[in-house]
mmCIF file of C-alpha atoms in Angstrom:
data_model
loop_
_atom_site.group_PDB
_atom_site.id
_atom_site.type_symbol
_atom_site.label_atom_id
_atom_site.label_comp_id
_atom_site.label_asym_id
_atom_site.label_seq_id
_atom_site.Cartn_x
_atom_site.Cartn_y
_atom_site.Cartn_z
ATOM 1 C CA VAL E 1 36.256 34.568 31.458
ATOM 2 C CA PHE E 2 34.500 37.333 33.395
ATOM 3 C CA LEU E 3 33.342 34.897 36.078
ATOM 4 C CA ARG E 4 36.852 33.538 36.528
ATOM 5 C CA VAL E 5 38.407 36.963 37.010
ATOM 6 C CA GLN E 6 35.674 38.178 39.330
ATOM 7 C CA GLY E 7 35.702 35.032 41.417
ATOM 8 C CA SER E 8 39.469 34.830 41.921
ATOM 9 C CA SER E 9 40.943 38.265 42.513
ATOM 10 C CA CYS E 10 38.088 40.536 43.633
ATOM 11 C CA PRO E 11 36.691 38.443 46.524
ATOM 12 C CA ARG E 12 40.211 37.857 47.808
ATOM 13 C CA ARG E 13 40.866 41.589 47.947
ATOM 14 C CA ARG E 14 37.444 42.248 49.490
ATOM 15 C CA GLU E 15 38.029 39.542 52.101
ATOM 16 C CA SER E 16 41.423 41.078 52.997
ATOM 17 C CA ILE E 17 39.833 44.504 53.362
ATOM 18 C CA LEU E 18 36.999 43.195 55.535
ATOM 19 C CA ARG E 19 39.261 41.075 57.705
ATOM 20 C CA GLN E 20 41.683 43.801 58.801
ATOM 21 C CA PRO E 21 39.544 46.418 60.637
ATOM 22 C CA TRP E 22 38.479 44.213 63.545
ATOM 23 C CA ARG E 23 42.122 43.430 64.270
ATOM 24 C CA TYR E 24 42.989 47.105 64.423
ATOM 25 C CA TRP E 25 40.013 47.735 66.695
ATOM 26 C CA LEU E 26 41.098 44.819 68.890
ATOM 27 C CA LEU E 27 44.606 46.238 69.199
ATOM 28 C CA LEU E 28 43.293 49.744 69.832
ATOM 29 C CA GLY E 29 40.850 48.497 72.460
ATOM 30 C CA ALA E 30 43.525 46.437 74.209
ATOM 31 C CA TYR E 31 45.843 49.449 74.296
ATOM 32 C CA GLY E 32 43.075 51.640 75.680
ATOM 33 C CA LEU E 33 42.360 49.093 78.421
ATOM 34 C CA PHE E 34 46.091 48.962 79.174
ATOM 35 C CA LEU E 35 46.120 52.757 79.611
ATOM 36 C CA LEU E 36 43.063 52.631 81.880
ATOM 37 C CA LEU E 37 44.614 49.848 83.932
ATOM 38 C CA GLY E 38 47.832 51.828 84.376
ATOM 39 C CA ALA E 39 45.909 54.950 85.406
ATOM 40 C CA ALA E 40 43.830 52.976 87.926
ATOM 41 C CA VAL E 41 46.894 51.362 89.488
ATOM 42 C CA PHE E 42 48.744 54.687 89.754
ATOM 43 C CA VAL E 43 45.710 56.328 91.357
ATOM 44 C CA GLY E 44 45.331 53.526 93.887
ATOM 45 C CA VAL E 45 49.039 53.457 94.777
ATOM 46 C CA GLU E 46 50.074 57.118 94.584
ATOM 47 C CA ALA E 47 46.980 59.062 95.631
ATOM 48 C CA PRO E 48 47.223 58.048 99.341
ATOM 49 C CA GLN E 49 50.927 58.934 99.340
ATOM 50 C CA GLU E 50 50.181 62.356 97.859
ATOM 51 C CA ALA E 51 47.410 62.988 100.392
ATOM 52 C CA GLY E 52 49.733 62.094 103.258
ATOM 53 C CA LEU E 53 52.479 64.355 101.900
ATOM 54 C CA ARG E 54 50.065 67.276 101.535
ATOM 55 C CA GLU E 55 48.784 66.810 105.070
ATOM 56 C CA ALA E 56 52.319 66.654 106.477
ATOM 57 C CA LEU E 57 53.288 69.788 104.549
ATOM 58 C CA ARG E 58 50.266 71.705 105.817
ATOM 59 C CA GLY E 59 51.076 70.648 109.387
ATOM 60 C CA ALA E 60 54.738 71.668 109.074
ATOM 61 C CA ARG E 61 53.792 75.037 107.593
ATOM 62 C CA ALA E 62 51.193 75.737 110.268
ATOM 63 C CA GLY E 63 53.630 74.781 113.034
ATOM 64 C CA PHE E 64 56.335 77.010 111.582
ATOM 65 C CA VAL E 65 53.931 79.964 111.355
ATOM 66 C CA ARG E 66 52.775 79.466 114.962
ATOM 67 C CA GLU E 67 56.352 79.221 116.203
ATOM 68 C CA HIS E 68 57.445 82.438 114.466
ATOM 69 C CA GLN E 69 54.165 84.301 114.562
ATOM 70 C CA GLY E 70 55.630 87.366 116.245
ATOM 71 C CA CYS E 71 58.509 87.954 113.823
ATOM 72 C CA LEU E 72 57.304 86.427 110.549
ATOM 73 C CA ALA E 73 54.342 87.572 108.500
ATOM 74 C CA GLU E 74 52.470 84.911 106.577
ATOM 75 C CA PRO E 75 52.392 86.871 103.263
ATOM 76 C CA GLY E 76 56.171 87.222 103.461
ATOM 77 C CA LEU E 77 56.510 83.481 103.961
ATOM 78 C CA GLU E 78 54.301 82.877 100.915
ATOM 79 C CA GLN E 79 56.479 85.099 98.757
ATOM 80 C CA LEU E 80 59.646 83.397 99.964
ATOM 81 C CA LEU E 81 58.269 79.929 99.285
ATOM 82 C CA GLN E 82 57.104 80.999 95.828
ATOM 83 C CA ARG E 83 60.587 82.280 94.962
ATOM 84 C CA VAL E 84 62.134 79.059 96.243
ATOM 85 C CA LEU E 85 59.764 76.974 94.122
ATOM 86 C CA ASP E 86 60.399 79.101 91.025
ATOM 87 C CA ALA E 87 64.158 78.771 91.459
ATOM 88 C CA ASP E 88 63.875 75.032 92.027
ATOM 89 C CA SER E 89 61.936 74.633 88.786
ATOM 90 C CA TYR E 90 65.002 76.062 87.014
ATOM 91 C CA GLY E 91 67.358 73.705 88.826
ATOM 92 C CA VAL E 92 68.552 76.179 91.455
ATOM 93 C CA SER E 93 68.188 74.915 95.014
ATOM 94 C CA ALA E 94 67.811 77.139 98.055
ATOM 95 C CA LEU E 95 69.346 74.582 100.411
ATOM 96 C CA GLY E 96 72.658 75.669 101.874
ATOM 97 C CA ASN E 97 74.397 72.316 101.469
ATOM 98 C CA VAL E 98 73.881 72.214 97.688
ATOM 99 C CA SER E 99 73.864 75.889 96.842
ATOM 100 C CA ASP E 100 77.324 75.662 95.268
ATOM 101 C CA ASP E 101 76.186 73.224 92.558
ATOM 102 C CA GLU E 102 76.265 74.899 89.152
ATOM 103 C CA ASN E 103 73.913 73.859 86.389
ATOM 104 C CA TRP E 104 75.752 75.537 83.538
ATOM 105 C CA ASP E 105 79.377 74.591 83.912
ATOM 106 C CA PHE E 106 80.764 72.578 80.999
ATOM 107 C CA SER E 107 80.086 69.098 82.387
ATOM 108 C CA SER E 108 76.524 70.005 83.388
ATOM 109 C CA ALA E 109 75.903 71.607 79.984
ATOM 110 C CA LEU E 110 77.236 68.479 78.271
ATOM 111 C CA PHE E 111 74.874 66.356 80.350
ATOM 112 C CA PHE E 112 71.999 68.671 79.399
ATOM 113 C CA ALA E 113 72.863 68.509 75.684
ATOM 114 C CA ALA E 114 72.977 64.702 75.784
ATOM 115 C CA SER E 115 69.632 64.517 77.572
ATOM 116 C CA VAL E 116 68.081 66.818 74.968
ATOM 117 C CA LEU E 117 69.445 64.979 71.915
ATOM 118 C CA THR E 118 68.422 61.589 73.305
ATOM 119 C CA THR E 119 64.944 62.985 74.192
ATOM 120 C CA THR E 120 65.448 62.002 77.830
ATOM 121 C CA GLY E 121 64.903 65.526 79.140
ATOM 122 C CA TYR E 122 65.040 65.252 82.919
ATOM 123 C CA GLY E 123 63.702 68.787 83.348
ATOM 124 C CA HIS E 124 65.949 69.626 86.295
ATOM 125 C CA THR E 125 67.955 72.089 84.197
ATOM 126 C CA VAL E 126 66.349 74.382 81.638
ATOM 127 C CA PRO E 127 67.531 77.483 79.758
ATOM 128 C CA LEU E 128 66.956 80.677 81.729
ATOM 129 C CA SER E 129 67.483 83.309 79.021
ATOM 130 C CA ASP E 130 65.473 83.924 75.867
ATOM 131 C CA GLY E 131 68.614 83.433 73.801
ATOM 132 C CA GLY E 132 69.174 80.055 75.445
ATOM 133 C CA LYS E 133 65.602 78.997 74.677
ATOM 134 C CA VAL E 134 65.919 80.026 71.008
ATOM 135 C CA PHE E 135 69.263 78.262 70.654
ATOM 136 C CA CYS E 136 67.812 75.136 72.299
ATOM 137 C CA ILE E 137 65.024 75.031 69.699
ATOM 138 C CA PHE E 138 67.350 75.257 66.685
ATOM 139 C CA TYR E 139 69.957 73.017 68.299
ATOM 140 C CA THR E 140 67.317 70.332 68.834
ATOM 141 C CA LEU E 141 65.884 70.707 65.323
ATOM 142 C CA LEU E 142 69.324 70.034 63.891
ATOM 143 C CA GLY E 143 70.516 67.564 66.508
ATOM 144 C CA LEU E 144 67.575 65.156 66.610
ATOM 145 C CA PRO E 145 67.814 64.076 62.926
ATOM 146 C CA VAL E 146 71.589 63.751 63.254
ATOM 147 C CA THR E 147 71.153 61.636 66.394
ATOM 148 C CA LEU E 148 68.627 59.384 64.647
ATOM 149 C CA LEU E 149 70.917 59.026 61.631
ATOM 150 C CA LEU E 150 73.892 58.149 63.825
ATOM 151 C CA ALA E 151 71.861 55.660 65.864
ATOM 152 C CA THR E 152 70.558 54.002 62.686
ATOM 153 C CA CYS E 153 74.042 53.643 61.180
ATOM 154 C CA LEU E 154 75.478 52.256 64.410
ATOM 155 C CA LEU E 155 72.593 49.817 64.802
ATOM 156 C CA GLN E 156 73.091 48.490 61.274
ATOM 157 C CA GLN E 157 76.727 47.747 62.016
ATOM 158 C CA LEU E 158 76.122 46.321 65.479
ATOM 159 C CA MET E 159 73.177 44.165 64.414
ATOM 160 C CA GLY E 160 75.360 42.288 61.965
ATOM 161 C CA LEU E 161 78.166 41.867 64.468
ATOM 162 C CA LEU E 162 76.271 41.203 67.713
ATOM 163 C CA SER E 163 72.965 39.770 66.518
ATOM 164 C CA HIS E 164 73.058 38.148 63.074
ATOM 165 C CA ARG E 165 76.527 36.623 63.338
ATOM 166 C CA PRO E 166 75.917 34.836 66.688
ATOM 167 C CA VAL E 167 72.652 33.389 65.378
ATOM 168 C CA ARG E 168 74.398 32.071 62.259
ATOM 169 C CA TYR E 169 77.173 30.625 64.420
ATOM 170 C CA LEU E 170 74.675 28.793 66.642
ATOM 171 C CA HIS E 171 72.884 27.432 63.596
ATOM 172 C CA THR E 172 76.026 26.411 61.683
ATOM 173 C CA HIS E 173 78.248 25.005 64.423
ATOM 174 C CA TRP E 174 75.757 23.791 67.013
ATOM 175 C CA GLY E 175 72.954 22.694 64.701
ATOM 176 C CA ILE E 176 70.310 24.817 66.416
ATOM 177 C CA SER E 177 67.412 25.865 64.221
ATOM 178 C CA PRO E 178 67.461 29.551 63.217
ATOM 179 C CA GLY E 179 64.232 30.260 65.090
ATOM 180 C CA HIS E 180 65.420 28.748 68.371
ATOM 181 C CA ALA E 181 68.866 30.307 67.977
ATOM 182 C CA ALA E 182 67.368 33.760 67.438
ATOM 183 C CA LEU E 183 65.048 33.331 70.424
ATOM 184 C CA GLY E 184 67.879 32.212 72.721
ATOM 185 C CA HIS E 185 70.168 34.974 71.503
ATOM 186 C CA ALA E 186 67.463 37.615 72.066
ATOM 187 C CA ALA E 187 66.966 36.359 75.631
ATOM 188 C CA ALA E 188 70.715 36.457 76.251
ATOM 189 C CA MET E 189 70.899 39.958 74.769
ATOM 190 C CA GLY E 190 68.099 41.197 77.008
ATOM 191 C CA LEU E 191 69.673 39.694 80.124
ATOM 192 C CA SER E 192 73.059 41.186 79.216
ATOM 193 C CA VAL E 193 71.602 44.672 78.838
ATOM 194 C CA LEU E 194 69.708 44.229 82.098
ATOM 195 C CA GLY E 195 72.837 43.216 83.968
ATOM 196 C CA LEU E 196 75.451 45.491 82.385
ATOM 197 C CA PHE E 197 73.441 48.670 81.850
ATOM 198 C CA ILE E 198 70.786 48.622 84.574
ATOM 199 C CA LEU E 199 71.726 46.463 87.567
ATOM 200 C CA LEU E 200 75.472 47.142 87.594
ATOM 201 C CA PRO E 201 75.131 50.942 87.172
ATOM 202 C CA ALA E 202 72.356 50.869 89.789
ATOM 203 C CA LEU E 203 74.849 49.419 92.258
ATOM 204 C CA CYS E 204 77.238 52.274 91.455
ATOM 205 C CA PHE E 205 74.551 54.938 91.911
ATOM 206 C CA TRP E 206 73.422 53.260 95.128
ATOM 207 C CA ALA E 207 76.964 53.559 96.471
ATOM 208 C CA LEU E 208 77.693 57.085 95.185
ATOM 209 C CA GLU E 209 74.395 58.939 95.580
ATOM 210 C CA ASN E 210 73.425 59.946 99.106
ATOM 211 C CA GLY E 211 69.926 58.878 100.047
ATOM 212 C CA TRP E 212 69.286 56.644 97.032
ATOM 213 C CA THR E 213 68.058 53.122 97.674
ATOM 214 C CA PHE E 214 68.867 50.284 95.302
ATOM 215 C CA LEU E 215 65.292 50.318 93.991
ATOM 216 C CA GLU E 216 65.521 54.032 93.288
ATOM 217 C CA SER E 217 68.819 53.484 91.485
ATOM 218 C CA VAL E 218 67.323 50.752 89.287
ATOM 219 C CA TYR E 219 64.326 53.006 88.681
ATOM 220 C CA PHE E 220 66.591 55.863 87.552
ATOM 221 C CA CYS E 221 68.590 53.640 85.186
ATOM 222 C CA PHE E 222 65.508 52.192 83.517
ATOM 223 C CA ILE E 223 63.693 55.524 83.256
ATOM 224 C CA SER E 224 66.802 57.085 81.724
ATOM 225 C CA LEU E 225 67.603 54.351 79.181
ATOM 226 C CA SER E 226 63.981 54.176 78.083
ATOM 227 C CA THR E 227 64.229 57.966 77.382
ATOM 228 C CA ILE E 228 61.337 58.728 79.735
ATOM 229 C CA GLY E 229 63.426 60.948 81.998
ATOM 230 C CA LEU E 230 60.924 61.985 84.656
ATOM 231 C CA GLY E 231 63.520 64.089 86.463
ATOM 232 C CA ASP E 232 62.580 63.073 90.009
ATOM 233 C CA TYR E 233 66.031 61.496 90.429
ATOM 234 C CA VAL E 234 69.052 63.224 88.921
ATOM 235 C CA PRO E 235 72.580 62.057 89.829
ATOM 236 C CA GLY E 236 75.483 64.296 90.662
ATOM 237 C CA ARG E 237 73.754 66.876 92.844
ATOM 238 C CA GLY E 238 75.531 65.852 96.036
ATOM 239 C CA SER E 239 78.796 64.657 94.547
ATOM 240 C CA PRO E 240 82.129 66.010 95.871
ATOM 241 C CA PRO E 241 83.237 69.197 94.072
ATOM 242 C CA SER E 242 86.578 67.671 93.083
ATOM 243 C CA LEU E 243 84.901 64.795 91.236
ATOM 244 C CA ARG E 244 81.745 66.529 90.033
ATOM 245 C CA HIS E 245 82.920 67.187 86.467
ATOM 246 C CA LEU E 246 84.288 63.679 85.958
ATOM 247 C CA TYR E 247 81.132 62.226 87.467
ATOM 248 C CA LYS E 248 78.834 64.197 85.141
ATOM 249 C CA ILE E 249 80.874 63.283 82.051
ATOM 250 C CA SER E 250 80.849 59.615 83.076
ATOM 251 C CA ILE E 251 77.064 59.707 83.483
ATOM 252 C CA THR E 252 76.744 61.303 80.034
ATOM 253 C CA CYS E 253 78.806 58.512 78.446
ATOM 254 C CA TYR E 254 76.752 55.918 80.319
ATOM 255 C CA LEU E 255 73.478 57.358 79.027
ATOM 256 C CA LEU E 256 74.675 57.385 75.401
ATOM 257 C CA LEU E 257 76.093 53.837 75.490
ATOM 258 C CA GLY E 258 73.165 52.513 77.501
ATOM 259 C CA LEU E 259 70.645 53.967 75.082
ATOM 260 C CA LEU E 260 72.452 52.341 72.158
ATOM 261 C CA ALA E 261 72.498 49.007 73.999
ATOM 262 C CA MET E 262 68.789 49.305 74.743
ATOM 263 C CA LEU E 263 68.011 50.019 71.076
ATOM 264 C CA LEU E 264 70.156 47.056 70.025
ATOM 265 C CA ALA E 265 68.282 44.707 72.373
ATOM 266 C CA LEU E 266 64.891 45.995 71.227
ATOM 267 C CA GLU E 267 65.831 45.646 67.554
ATOM 268 C CA THR E 268 67.038 42.089 68.173
ATOM 269 C CA ILE E 269 63.740 41.222 69.848
ATOM 270 C CA TYR E 270 61.757 42.872 67.065
ATOM 271 C CA GLU E 271 63.422 40.656 64.449
ATOM 272 C CA LEU E 272 62.119 37.490 66.123
ATOM 273 C CA ARG E 273 59.780 35.359 64.063
ATOM 274 C CA GLU E 274 57.205 35.351 66.861
ATOM 275 C CA VAL E 275 57.135 39.137 66.956
ATOM 276 C CA HIS E 276 56.718 39.319 63.182
ATOM 277 C CA SER E 277 53.831 36.839 63.404
ATOM 278 C CA LEU E 278 52.149 39.014 66.009
ATOM 279 C CA VAL E 279 52.621 42.123 63.873
ATOM 280 C CA ARG E 280 51.263 40.344 60.792
ATOM 281 C CA PHE E 281 48.207 39.266 62.784
ATOM 282 C CA PHE E 282 47.244 42.846 63.589
ATOM 283 C CA ALA E 283 48.601 44.372 60.380
ATOM 284 C CA PRO E 284 48.509 41.789 57.551
ATOM 285 C CA PRO E 285 50.803 42.714 54.669
ATOM 286 C CA LYS E 286 49.085 43.898 51.543
ATOM 287 C CA ALA E 287 49.195 41.593 48.567
ATOM 288 C CA PRO E 288 51.717 42.850 46.001
ATOM 289 C CA ALA E 289 49.830 44.379 43.128
ATOM 290 C CA SER E 290 51.372 44.773 39.704
ATOM 291 C CA PRO E 291 51.066 48.216 38.153
ATOM 292 C CA SER E 292 48.745 46.920 35.425
ATOM 293 C CA ASN E 293 46.375 44.690 37.406
ATOM 294 C CA GLU E 294 43.311 46.616 36.313
ATOM 295 C CA ASP E 295 44.496 46.662 32.705
ATOM 296 C CA ASP E 296 45.107 42.899 32.802
ATOM 297 C CA ASP E 297 41.644 42.329 34.244
ATOM 298 C CA GLN E 298 40.133 44.411 31.475
ATOM 299 C CA LEU E 299 42.087 42.524 28.838
ATOM 300 C CA GLU E 300 40.907 39.195 30.238
ATOM 301 C CA ILE E 301 37.233 40.255 30.173
ATOM 302 C CA LEU E 302 36.501 39.524 26.523
ATOM 303 C CA SER E 303 33.250 39.900 24.708
ATOM 304 C CA HIS E 304 31.667 36.931 22.940
ATOM 305 C CA ASP E 305 32.576 38.327 19.516
ATOM 306 C CA GLN E 306 36.217 38.815 20.483
ATOM 307 C CA LEU E 307 36.367 35.334 21.998
ATOM 308 C CA GLY E 308 34.851 33.804 18.884
ATOM 309 C CA LEU E 309 37.199 35.709 16.591
ATOM 310 C CA ALA E 310 40.191 34.639 18.668
ATOM 311 C CA THR E 311 39.062 31.032 18.528
ATOM 312 C CA VAL E 312 38.542 31.041 14.769
ATOM 313 C CA CYS E 313 41.863 32.739 14.057
ATOM 314 C CA GLY E 314 43.724 30.490 16.506
ATOM 315 C CA ALA E 315 45.095 33.508 18.481
ATOM 316 C CA THR E 316 45.460 33.585 22.261
ATOM 317 C CA PRO E 317 43.380 35.994 24.411
ATOM 318 C CA SER E 318 46.457 37.908 25.473
ATOM 319 C CA GLY E 319 47.881 40.366 22.997
ATOM 320 C CA SER E 320 51.469 39.778 24.057
ATOM 321 C CA GLN E 321 51.160 36.014 23.722
ATOM 322 C CA ALA E 322 49.607 36.410 20.272
ATOM 323 C CA ASP E 323 52.450 38.610 19.136
ATOM 324 C CA SER E 324 55.044 36.161 20.452
ATOM 325 C CA GLU E 325 53.393 33.211 18.729
ATOM 326 C CA ALA E 326 53.101 35.186 15.519
ATOM 327 C CA ASP E 327 56.779 36.030 15.673
ATOM 328 C CA GLY E 328 57.582 32.384 16.313
ATOM 329 C CA ARG E 329 55.581 31.260 13.296
ATOM 330 C CA ALA E 330 57.132 33.903 11.086
ATOM 331 C CA ALA E 331 60.694 33.077 12.073
ATOM 332 C CA PRO E 332 61.119 29.941 9.897
ATOM 333 C CA HIS E 333 59.979 31.790 6.778
ATOM 334 C CA ASP E 334 62.747 34.366 7.193
ATOM 335 C CA GLY E 335 65.418 31.781 6.568
ATOM 336 C CA PRO E 336 66.298 30.293 3.177
ATOM 337 C CA SER E 337 63.849 27.719 1.890
ATOM 338 C CA GLY E 338 64.895 24.334 0.832
#
């Protein structure tokens, strides 16, 4: 009995324990290589651009100082540039053509609140006062859980309506297997989000934002909906004053709906059988263990005397089975005898 228990359950658990670590190390190593690859590509592509920009800035500054050497002191220029940079870091521009843009009117504040609660955080507008910083902390502590709760509830409803139901329809009415139907539906969902929430809005930003190329518009839409929010491109800075509030509110609604659509597409892709197989490869599910596995193993490991006594008495090794058989044998004697 001891050999049977030890040879069936224990090696299987030990094999599962020994098999998992190399998969985690493989995943961790692949992710580390992916990070190194990304860093190397960014260095190779962006470093020459940064060097050229620095050189051009030094040349422009030196030319400006030479041109105004008689009436402009270099320390004064340094102080002015430092104040301009400090103001720009708070979202206040020193340029005359955009100096009338306000960062804390209602539409801009609504855009800021949405970017904070969705963790996009462009960084172009930040609280200036200590009271604003304190309120932002507590507002975020309360707002982030509420946002996650709302997103979870909406996703549960939308997944049944826009993901599960179409897959069942394709399987029931068209005879497509559930796996192929889910794969085709996930591809269609991804293409729909790409077209409706990235490419189409990019065309609108390309037409409305001065100086934005189509690539920069697509870049802004993707960076925003993926909640990265680098802040190098922020819409609405050069919009007409009469339409600025409506434009900011429209962008806020677009970010909220686009983020929900992105989460819906990602959740649909995550439910694919192929994705689950990949996850199980790197993180195999643990075998379900009953609460009394160790107790059952101890009960099954019988000594020779106990085994002999059970054999002589005709009882089973398990106490529960013995009790049930004893009750079964005693049941006929409870009734009236012939």
